[in-house]
Tab-separated table of C-alpha atoms in Angstrom:
chain	number	residue	atom	x	y	z
A	1	GLU	CA	82.508	78.927	-31.080
A	2	ASP	CA	84.002	82.068	-29.574
A	3	GLN	CA	82.099	83.085	-26.491
A	4	VAL	CA	82.260	85.629	-23.669
A	5	THR	CA	80.300	85.037	-20.464
A	6	GLN	CA	79.988	87.524	-17.628
A	7	SER	CA	78.911	86.785	-14.077
A	8	PRO	CA	76.999	87.641	-12.083
A	9	GLU	CA	74.286	89.204	-14.253
A	10	ALA	CA	73.522	91.670	-11.462
A	11	LEU	CA	75.325	92.615	-8.268
A	12	ARG	CA	74.111	94.775	-5.428
A	13	LEU	CA	76.708	96.105	-2.990
A	14	GLN	CA	76.695	98.401	-0.028
A	15	GLU	CA	78.949	101.416	-0.303
A	16	GLY	CA	82.447	100.336	0.716
A	17	GLU	CA	81.786	96.619	0.134
A	18	SER	CA	84.499	95.359	-2.231
A	19	SER	CA	83.771	92.651	-4.797
A	20	SER	CA	84.797	91.217	-8.175
A	21	LEU	CA	83.110	90.792	-11.548
A	22	ASN	CA	84.022	87.833	-13.740
A	23	CYS	CA	84.471	87.585	-17.505
A	24	SER	CA	85.131	84.104	-18.925
A	25	TYR	CA	86.132	83.816	-22.546
A	26	THR	CA	86.684	81.080	-25.092
A	27	VAL	CA	88.291	83.049	-27.901
A	28	SER	CA	91.119	81.524	-29.887
A	29	GLY	CA	94.122	83.721	-30.515
A	30	LEU	CA	93.195	86.423	-28.006
A	31	ARG	CA	94.506	89.785	-29.136
A	32	GLY	CA	93.043	91.840	-26.295
A	33	LEU	CA	90.495	91.797	-23.459
A	34	PHE	CA	88.574	95.040	-23.003
A	35	TRP	CA	86.500	96.404	-20.128
A	36	TYR	CA	83.878	99.109	-20.591
A	37	ARG	CA	81.475	100.919	-18.297
A	38	GLN	CA	78.002	101.710	-19.626
A	39	ASP	CA	75.513	104.036	-17.944
A	40	PRO	CA	71.807	103.702	-18.827
A	41	GLY	CA	70.976	105.153	-22.236
A	42	LYS	CA	74.612	105.929	-23.064
A	43	GLY	CA	77.409	104.376	-25.089
A	44	PRO	CA	80.083	102.213	-23.463
A	45	GLU	CA	82.980	104.119	-21.912
A	46	PHE	CA	86.424	102.551	-22.272
A	47	LEU	CA	88.137	101.471	-19.056
A	48	PHE	CA	90.983	99.001	-19.714
A	49	THR	CA	92.715	96.861	-22.306
A	50	LEU	CA	94.620	93.749	-21.211
A	51	TYR	CA	96.835	91.941	-23.682
A	52	SER	CA	98.464	88.993	-21.920
A	53	ALA	CA	97.894	86.647	-18.977
A	54	GLY	CA	99.212	88.084	-15.743
A	55	GLU	CA	98.675	91.671	-16.801
A	56	GLU	CA	96.929	94.037	-14.379
A	57	LYS	CA	95.656	97.593	-14.789
A	58	GLU	CA	94.203	100.008	-12.249
A	59	LYS	CA	92.092	103.128	-12.355
A	60	GLU	CA	90.816	104.694	-9.162
A	61	ARG	CA	88.766	101.990	-7.369
A	62	LEU	CA	88.931	99.540	-10.291
A	63	LYS	CA	91.552	96.911	-11.052
A	64	ALA	CA	91.397	94.529	-14.001
A	65	THR	CA	93.331	91.267	-14.182
A	66	LEU	CA	93.702	88.638	-16.902
A	67	THR	CA	94.368	84.903	-16.981
A	68	LYS	CA	94.330	82.536	-19.950
A	69	LYS	CA	90.622	81.823	-19.497
A	70	GLU	CA	89.098	84.756	-17.636
A	71	SER	CA	89.374	88.331	-16.513
A	72	PHE	CA	88.298	89.916	-13.277
A	73	LEU	CA	87.265	93.472	-12.540
A	74	HIS	CA	87.902	94.147	-8.878
A	75	ILE	CA	86.050	97.038	-7.275
A	76	THR	CA	87.532	98.283	-4.015
A	77	ALA	CA	85.370	100.289	-1.605
A	78	PRO	CA	82.768	101.158	-4.256
A	79	LYS	CA	80.722	104.342	-4.184
A	80	PRO	CA	77.171	104.902	-5.482
A	81	GLU	CA	78.614	106.620	-8.561
A	82	ASP	CA	80.204	103.309	-9.555
A	83	SER	CA	76.722	101.982	-10.284
A	84	ALA	CA	76.600	101.021	-13.979
A	85	THR	CA	76.739	98.035	-16.293
A	86	TYR	CA	80.260	96.723	-16.828
A	87	LEU	CA	80.923	95.058	-20.173
A	88	CYS	CA	83.881	92.952	-21.173
A	89	ALA	CA	84.872	92.066	-24.718
A	90	ALA	CA	87.425	89.638	-26.148
A	91	ALA	CA	89.052	90.266	-29.493
A	92	ASN	CA	91.090	88.133	-31.856
A	93	ASN	CA	92.257	88.995	-35.357
A	94	ASN	CA	88.800	88.357	-36.802
A	95	ASP	CA	86.365	90.097	-34.483
A	96	MET	CA	85.517	91.338	-31.010
A	97	ARG	CA	82.824	89.635	-28.966
A	98	PHE	CA	81.040	91.260	-26.046
A	99	GLY	CA	79.556	89.691	-22.951
A	100	ALA	CA	76.063	90.612	-21.772
A	101	GLY	CA	77.454	92.686	-18.904
A	102	THR	CA	77.158	92.814	-15.126
A	103	ARG	CA	74.727	95.382	-13.777
A	104	LEU	CA	76.271	96.816	-10.615
A	105	THR	CA	74.252	98.751	-8.054
A	106	VAL	CA	76.029	100.362	-5.102
A	107	LYS	CA	73.734	101.494	-2.328
A	108	PRO	CA	74.712	104.310	0.056
B	1	GLU	CA	89.015	115.247	-25.568
B	2	ALA	CA	88.000	113.854	-28.976
B	3	GLU	CA	84.730	111.947	-29.074
B	4	VAL	CA	82.641	109.929	-31.485
B	5	ALA	CA	79.569	111.913	-32.525
B	6	GLN	CA	76.229	110.328	-33.396
B	7	SER	CA	72.878	111.740	-34.445
B	8	PRO	CA	70.059	111.672	-33.806
B	9	ARG	CA	70.194	110.579	-30.159
B	10	TYR	CA	66.610	109.328	-30.283
B	11	LYS	CA	64.414	108.256	-33.182
B	12	ILE	CA	60.813	107.092	-33.125
B	13	THR	CA	59.396	105.736	-36.354
B	14	GLU	CA	56.572	103.556	-37.592
B	15	LYS	CA	57.211	100.153	-39.071
B	16	SER	CA	57.847	100.126	-42.819
B	17	GLN	CA	59.359	103.609	-42.686
B	18	ALA	CA	62.989	104.362	-43.523
B	19	VAL	CA	65.444	105.588	-40.885
B	20	ALA	CA	69.043	106.768	-41.067
B	21	PHE	CA	71.727	107.237	-38.447
B	22	TRP	CA	74.899	109.278	-38.762
B	23	CYS	CA	78.303	108.820	-37.126
B	24	ASP	CA	81.421	110.991	-37.114
B	25	PRO	CA	84.418	109.074	-35.695
B	26	ILE	CA	87.362	110.456	-33.774
B	27	SER	CA	89.658	112.300	-36.168
B	28	GLY	CA	92.356	110.031	-37.532
B	29	HIS	CA	90.549	106.789	-36.691
B	30	ALA	CA	90.559	104.695	-39.836
B	31	THR	CA	88.356	101.906	-38.494
B	32	LEU	CA	84.647	102.504	-37.878
B	33	TYR	CA	82.095	100.077	-36.439
B	34	TRP	CA	78.313	99.984	-36.208
B	35	TYR	CA	76.811	97.883	-33.418
B	36	ARG	CA	73.284	97.053	-32.346
B	37	GLN	CA	72.561	96.621	-28.652
B	38	ILE	CA	69.312	95.139	-27.418
B	39	LEU	CA	68.383	96.032	-23.833
B	40	GLY	CA	70.109	93.710	-21.386
B	41	GLN	CA	72.573	92.368	-23.935
B	42	GLY	CA	76.060	93.260	-25.127
B	43	PRO	CA	76.659	95.124	-28.391
B	44	GLU	CA	76.634	93.003	-31.562
B	45	LEU	CA	78.658	94.050	-34.574
B	46	LEU	CA	76.688	94.943	-37.688
B	47	VAL	CA	79.422	96.299	-39.955
B	48	GLN	CA	83.090	97.270	-39.797
B	49	PHE	CA	84.824	99.724	-42.137
B	50	GLN	CA	88.519	100.202	-42.749
B	51	ASP	CA	88.706	103.650	-44.339
B	52	GLU	CA	85.925	103.536	-46.969
B	53	SER	CA	85.958	99.752	-47.414
B	54	VAL	CA	83.704	97.232	-45.692
B	55	VAL	CA	85.816	94.721	-43.767
B	56	ASP	CA	83.019	92.723	-42.133
B	57	ASP	CA	79.275	92.904	-42.744
B	58	SER	CA	78.488	89.265	-42.110
B	59	GLN	CA	75.890	90.104	-39.416
B	60	LEU	CA	74.243	92.952	-41.314
B	61	PRO	CA	70.683	92.073	-42.485
B	62	LYS	CA	71.353	93.182	-46.010
B	63	ASP	CA	67.755	92.908	-47.169
B	64	ARG	CA	66.889	95.986	-45.101
B	65	PHE	CA	70.111	97.457	-43.696
B	66	SER	CA	72.782	99.373	-45.573
B	67	ALA	CA	75.874	101.250	-44.473
B	68	GLU	CA	78.281	103.526	-46.230
B	69	ARG	CA	81.416	105.508	-45.501
B	70	LEU	CA	81.980	107.193	-48.815
B	71	LYS	CA	84.982	109.396	-48.033
B	72	GLY	CA	86.419	107.249	-45.291
B	73	VAL	CA	85.398	109.665	-42.553
B	74	ASP	CA	81.764	109.867	-41.402
B	75	SER	CA	79.282	107.066	-41.942
B	76	THR	CA	75.550	106.483	-42.370
B	77	LEU	CA	73.551	103.412	-41.385
B	78	LYS	CA	70.136	103.032	-42.988
B	79	ILE	CA	67.190	100.744	-42.299
B	80	GLN	CA	64.470	100.403	-44.918
B	81	PRO	CA	61.854	99.300	-44.098
B	82	ALA	CA	62.055	99.359	-40.296
B	83	GLU	CA	60.479	96.451	-38.414
B	84	LEU	CA	59.317	96.202	-34.800
B	85	GLY	CA	62.291	93.968	-33.966
B	86	ASP	CA	64.728	96.715	-34.988
B	87	SER	CA	64.010	98.665	-31.807
B	88	ALA	CA	67.391	98.876	-30.080
B	89	MET	CA	70.350	101.142	-29.354
B	90	TYR	CA	72.579	101.662	-32.398
B	91	LEU	CA	76.158	102.369	-31.425
B	92	CYS	CA	79.031	103.679	-33.503
B	93	ALA	CA	82.644	103.147	-32.469
B	94	SER	CA	86.004	104.015	-33.962
B	95	SER	CA	89.587	102.892	-33.474
B	96	VAL	CA	93.075	103.327	-34.788
B	97	ARG	CA	93.398	100.233	-36.963
B	98	SER	CA	91.780	97.432	-34.889
B	99	ASP	CA	92.889	98.451	-31.413
B	100	THR	CA	90.780	99.881	-28.578
B	101	GLN	CA	87.337	100.966	-29.739
B	102	TYR	CA	85.811	104.241	-28.532
B	103	PHE	CA	82.038	104.488	-28.611
B	104	GLY	CA	79.661	107.318	-29.321
B	105	PRO	CA	76.537	108.071	-27.258
B	106	GLY	CA	74.311	105.902	-29.442
B	107	THR	CA	70.955	106.345	-31.165
B	108	ARG	CA	67.943	104.875	-29.392
B	109	LEU	CA	65.504	103.618	-32.065
B	110	THR	CA	61.894	102.842	-31.262
B	111	VAL	CA	59.764	101.283	-34.001
B	112	LEU	CA	56.002	101.496	-33.445
């Protein structure tokens, strides 16, 4: 069965402490791997789409990478405003499946 | 910047009552999705439209949920009757064909 698993469930960082979030997927015929940011009580905000293994995309302090089995969201020198839940989703031609998210807290 | 619009943002209702949510996708987006998100979990697809046609409603509880997109633009999701377990965030998203999905702000439903 197609599955997307994110780890860790929660991550607490000090401001400036870089780290990575993991998204493992078992989706046949991957069409795209998506990363979203979600603030409490709001809808997910699109960050990145990755289409093939080896692809990387960057936006400010965030960099997403993709392999054949997992994707990483690297956060470099995070700030308190980066605190949010980060969701990944894997899509094939039939559907798109979301992980449960990683809740990131960045303390000043 | 174009956005997906949803209303209401919050809805409180009593069980057995009917509720309806509205979504207006980004202009030109032919594909529209309704998701349900329970606190602490990822969104789960309820129904997907391509223009006015339902493409996937396999996870929609059809005994109480209905969705329509009559003119292929805006959409309504209805629950009748609402149950306690329906309390969740209801999210609408749209995309050009089946590419990147852009989400609206959501409707937070509380069933008492």
